Short mmCIF file of C-alpha atoms in Angstrom, two decimals:
data_model
loop_
_atom_site.label_atom_id
_atom_site.label_comp_id
_atom_site.label_asym_id
_atom_site.label_seq_id
_atom_site.Cartn_x
_atom_site.Cartn_y
_atom_site.Cartn_z
CA UNK A 1 85.71 113.07 92.04
CA UNK A 2 88.73 113.09 94.99
CA UNK A 3 89.87 109.84 93.89
CA UNK A 4 94.22 108.98 93.54
CA UNK A 5 95.59 110.88 91.91
CA UNK A 6 99.46 110.19 89.47
CA UNK A 7 100.94 112.64 87.70
CA UNK A 8 103.26 112.83 85.06
CA UNK A 9 100.59 109.87 83.29
CA UNK A 10 103.38 108.78 80.74
CA UNK A 11 106.81 109.26 80.88
CA UNK A 12 109.42 108.62 78.72
CA UNK A 13 113.29 108.63 79.55
CA UNK A 14 116.91 107.92 78.10
CA UNK A 15 118.62 105.02 80.40
CA UNK A 16 120.70 106.42 82.89
CA UNK A 17 117.92 109.21 83.47
CA UNK A 18 115.80 110.09 87.35
CA UNK A 19 112.16 109.81 87.02
CA UNK A 20 109.84 111.36 89.79
CA UNK A 21 107.07 110.32 90.18
CA UNK A 22 104.34 111.95 92.25
CA UNK A 23 100.38 110.26 94.08
CA UNK A 24 97.83 112.06 96.23
CA UNK A 25 96.67 109.88 97.41
CA UNK A 26 92.22 109.65 98.27
CA UNK A 27 92.02 113.15 101.89
CA UNK A 28 91.23 110.40 104.20
CA UNK A 29 93.55 107.23 103.17
CA UNK A 30 96.57 106.87 105.96
CA UNK A 31 97.23 104.18 103.82
CA UNK A 32 99.84 104.97 100.63
CA UNK A 33 101.16 102.02 98.46
CA UNK A 34 102.72 101.30 95.06
CA UNK A 35 102.48 98.63 92.96
CA UNK A 36 104.77 98.17 89.26
CA UNK A 37 102.46 96.20 87.37
CA UNK A 38 103.95 95.24 83.12
CA UNK A 39 102.36 93.82 79.62
CA UNK A 40 99.99 90.69 80.79
CA UNK A 41 100.56 90.24 84.49
CA UNK A 42 98.93 92.13 87.51
CA UNK A 43 99.77 94.48 89.62
CA UNK A 44 103.81 93.93 92.21
CA UNK A 45 103.80 95.43 95.16
CA UNK A 46 107.28 97.34 95.75
CA UNK A 47 105.47 99.50 99.36
CA UNK A 48 103.84 101.09 101.63
CA UNK A 49 103.47 104.03 104.05
CA UNK A 50 100.84 104.44 106.92
CA UNK A 51 100.87 108.20 107.48
CA UNK A 52 104.43 109.62 106.87
CA UNK A 53 106.36 106.37 107.95
CA UNK A 54 107.70 103.63 105.33
CA UNK A 55 106.71 100.32 107.08
CA UNK A 56 108.08 97.78 104.31
CA UNK A 57 110.08 97.33 101.13
CA UNK A 58 109.55 94.60 98.52
CA UNK A 59 112.62 92.98 97.59
CA UNK A 60 111.67 94.11 93.88
CA UNK A 61 112.62 97.71 95.07
CA UNK A 62 116.41 98.04 94.43
CA UNK A 63 118.46 100.83 95.62
CA UNK A 64 118.24 102.51 92.72
CA UNK A 65 114.51 103.33 93.46
CA UNK A 66 113.78 105.62 96.81
CA UNK A 67 109.49 106.41 98.35
CA UNK A 68 108.27 109.50 100.20
CA UNK A 69 105.88 110.34 101.55
CA UNK A 70 107.51 113.52 104.01
CA UNK A 71 104.17 114.86 105.47
CA UNK A 72 102.25 112.03 105.79
CA UNK A 73 100.24 113.58 102.46
CA UNK A 74 101.74 113.05 98.55
CA UNK A 75 104.15 110.78 98.20
CA UNK A 76 106.97 110.88 95.51
CA UNK A 77 108.51 107.53 94.12
CA UNK A 78 112.23 108.29 92.26
CA UNK A 79 113.75 105.98 90.31
CA UNK A 80 117.39 106.91 89.35
CA UNK A 81 119.73 105.36 86.12
CA UNK A 82 116.92 104.68 84.63
CA UNK A 83 117.16 101.04 82.82
CA UNK A 84 115.25 99.66 80.61
CA UNK A 85 113.54 96.94 82.66
CA UNK A 86 112.21 99.61 84.46
CA UNK A 87 109.92 100.01 81.62
CA UNK A 88 106.82 99.65 83.27
CA UNK A 89 103.09 100.81 84.96
CA UNK A 90 104.11 102.38 87.97
CA UNK A 91 100.41 102.02 90.59
CA UNK A 92 99.04 104.31 93.86
CA UNK A 93 96.63 103.60 95.81
CA UNK A 94 95.45 104.19 99.11
CA UNK A 95 93.92 102.70 101.53
CA UNK A 96 92.42 103.72 105.29
CA UNK A 97 93.48 101.46 108.38
CA UNK A 98 91.79 99.34 110.98
CA UNK A 99 90.24 96.62 110.65
CA UNK A 100 87.34 95.86 107.62
CA UNK A 101 89.36 98.34 105.22
CA UNK A 102 90.97 95.92 103.68
CA UNK A 103 90.17 97.49 100.04
CA UNK A 104 93.11 99.92 98.28
CA UNK A 105 91.48 102.47 95.81
CA UNK A 106 94.27 102.85 93.15
CA UNK A 107 94.79 105.74 90.63
CA UNK A 108 95.58 105.84 87.24
CA UNK A 109 99.05 104.91 87.31
CA UNK A 110 102.03 106.56 85.09
CA UNK A 111 103.27 104.48 82.43
CA UNK A 112 107.97 104.73 81.83
CA UNK A 113 109.16 104.01 78.40
CA UNK A 114 113.42 103.93 78.99
CA UNK A 115 114.57 103.90 76.12
CA UNK B 1 105.88 78.33 97.25
CA UNK B 2 103.50 80.62 96.80
CA UNK B 3 101.20 80.87 93.88
CA UNK B 4 98.45 82.84 92.12
CA UNK B 5 96.55 81.68 89.46
CA UNK B 6 94.16 82.75 87.19
CA UNK B 7 93.98 81.72 83.92
CA UNK B 8 96.09 83.27 80.81
CA UNK B 9 93.59 82.75 78.62
CA UNK B 10 90.77 85.15 77.13
CA UNK B 11 87.16 84.64 77.74
CA UNK B 12 85.30 85.38 74.71
CA UNK B 13 81.70 84.95 75.82
CA UNK B 14 78.30 85.88 74.26
CA UNK B 15 75.60 89.36 75.19
CA UNK B 16 73.93 87.60 77.95
CA UNK B 17 75.84 84.85 79.14
CA UNK B 18 76.88 84.26 82.39
CA UNK B 19 81.07 84.86 82.65
CA UNK B 20 83.19 82.29 85.01
CA UNK B 21 86.30 83.81 85.96
CA UNK B 22 88.47 81.16 88.04
CA UNK B 23 91.04 82.19 90.93
CA UNK B 24 93.85 79.55 92.29
CA UNK B 25 95.84 79.76 95.26
CA UNK B 26 98.41 77.60 96.96
CA UNK B 27 100.23 77.51 100.15
CA UNK B 28 97.97 80.48 101.28
CA UNK B 29 95.94 81.66 104.23
CA UNK B 30 94.28 84.37 102.80
CA UNK B 31 91.56 85.92 105.94
CA UNK B 32 90.00 87.12 102.72
CA UNK B 33 89.92 87.80 98.42
CA UNK B 34 89.60 90.70 97.01
CA UNK B 35 88.17 90.87 92.37
CA UNK B 36 89.49 93.99 90.58
CA UNK B 37 88.29 95.15 87.42
CA UNK B 38 91.45 96.75 85.00
CA UNK B 39 90.14 98.37 81.68
CA UNK B 40 93.35 98.93 79.02
CA UNK B 41 95.97 101.59 80.33
CA UNK B 42 94.15 102.33 83.35
CA UNK B 43 94.29 100.96 87.10
CA UNK B 44 92.50 98.68 88.80
CA UNK B 45 89.18 98.61 90.59
CA UNK B 46 88.23 97.40 93.60
CA UNK B 47 85.00 95.20 92.53
CA UNK B 48 84.15 92.90 95.98
CA UNK B 49 85.95 91.39 98.79
CA UNK B 50 85.07 87.96 99.99
CA UNK B 51 86.04 86.80 103.68
CA UNK B 52 87.14 83.33 104.76
CA UNK B 53 83.71 82.98 106.79
CA UNK B 54 81.68 83.95 103.57
CA UNK B 55 80.57 81.11 101.56
CA UNK B 56 79.73 83.65 98.45
CA UNK B 57 78.65 87.27 98.42
CA UNK B 58 76.18 88.86 95.62
CA UNK B 59 76.59 92.75 94.05
CA UNK B 60 74.25 92.81 92.06
CA UNK B 61 75.61 91.57 88.43
CA UNK B 62 78.53 89.75 90.13
CA UNK B 63 78.90 87.40 92.75
CA UNK B 64 82.60 85.90 94.23
CA UNK B 65 82.33 82.53 95.89
CA UNK B 66 85.31 81.56 98.17
CA UNK B 67 86.33 77.76 98.60
CA UNK B 68 89.08 77.86 101.91
CA UNK B 69 89.84 73.95 101.75
CA UNK B 70 89.53 73.65 98.14
CA UNK B 71 92.03 77.34 98.44
CA UNK B 72 90.04 78.65 94.53
CA UNK B 73 87.31 81.61 94.88
CA UNK B 74 85.00 81.74 91.51
CA UNK B 75 84.16 85.29 90.07
CA UNK B 76 80.68 84.98 88.27
CA UNK B 77 78.68 88.19 86.15
CA UNK B 78 76.15 87.39 85.03
CA UNK B 79 73.67 88.52 82.52
CA UNK B 80 76.93 89.91 80.96
CA UNK B 81 77.54 93.11 78.52
CA UNK B 82 80.17 94.02 76.18
CA UNK B 83 81.16 96.86 78.85
CA UNK B 84 82.22 93.57 80.53
CA UNK B 85 84.84 93.49 78.32
CA UNK B 86 87.68 94.13 80.32
CA UNK B 87 91.15 92.17 82.74
CA UNK B 88 89.52 90.70 85.78
CA UNK B 89 92.36 90.12 88.63
CA UNK B 90 91.84 88.63 92.29
CA UNK B 91 94.06 89.79 95.35
CA UNK B 92 94.22 87.52 98.77
CA UNK B 93 96.15 89.52 101.05
CA UNK B 94 99.72 87.09 102.21
CA UNK B 95 99.54 88.91 105.23
CA UNK B 96 97.50 89.37 107.07
CA UNK B 97 98.30 92.53 107.92
CA UNK B 98 96.00 94.99 104.57
CA UNK B 99 99.51 96.06 103.29
CA UNK B 100 100.08 94.55 100.69
CA UNK B 101 98.18 92.82 98.55
CA UNK B 102 99.02 89.70 95.90
CA UNK B 103 97.54 89.79 92.54
CA UNK B 104 96.95 87.14 89.85
CA UNK B 105 98.07 87.91 86.36
CA UNK B 106 94.01 88.66 85.90
CA UNK B 107 91.87 86.89 82.65
CA UNK B 108 90.93 89.09 80.03
CA UNK B 109 87.34 88.50 78.71
CA UNK B 110 86.07 89.46 76.29
CA UNK B 111 81.78 90.06 75.70
CA UNK B 112 80.90 90.18 71.97
CA UNK B 113 77.03 90.49 70.19
#
């Protein structure tokens, strides 16, 4: 099964440290999305890429957050100077583009705990 | 402001009954609406998509309706089983460009024997 994969699955860090997460989308998918989910809430959109271009960023994505997709395949999400409020599940999803291709396929998520 | 509302209280039903979950939205005119299932500690899994010109869609024991006048979608699971216990999320595409999804908070369904 070549679904969306994320690494690591869990990350515990101390406040002020930098963390980086990786997402590998389904191979033929050219769109990649990052979401954040806190307990009891639905996923919230952070940013998305079409191929290597970052086309949209949410206002939730502060200057401490940066995402890249350098070759249009895997993506990384980096959080600098982590804060306790960054504790959440970070979800990656991918999809194809084009009409009637709206379904997004999610990975298992990376759960971040900032102490 | 735009809002998607799902019943935040858990829905408890007995095995074999039909579960009905509600998704209401305001200040959106979505071209389609999606339902996802999420198990604890896992990412959402796509279940069904219904378009604005479709009133109803079915897949096995699942049925979704979409009323753009009432701004409401209903999600039904017939002959429910304990394995259906999960959180169910509805999601809209607010821009119509498939660039992002806006999710409701989800409704937790618990099916008991």
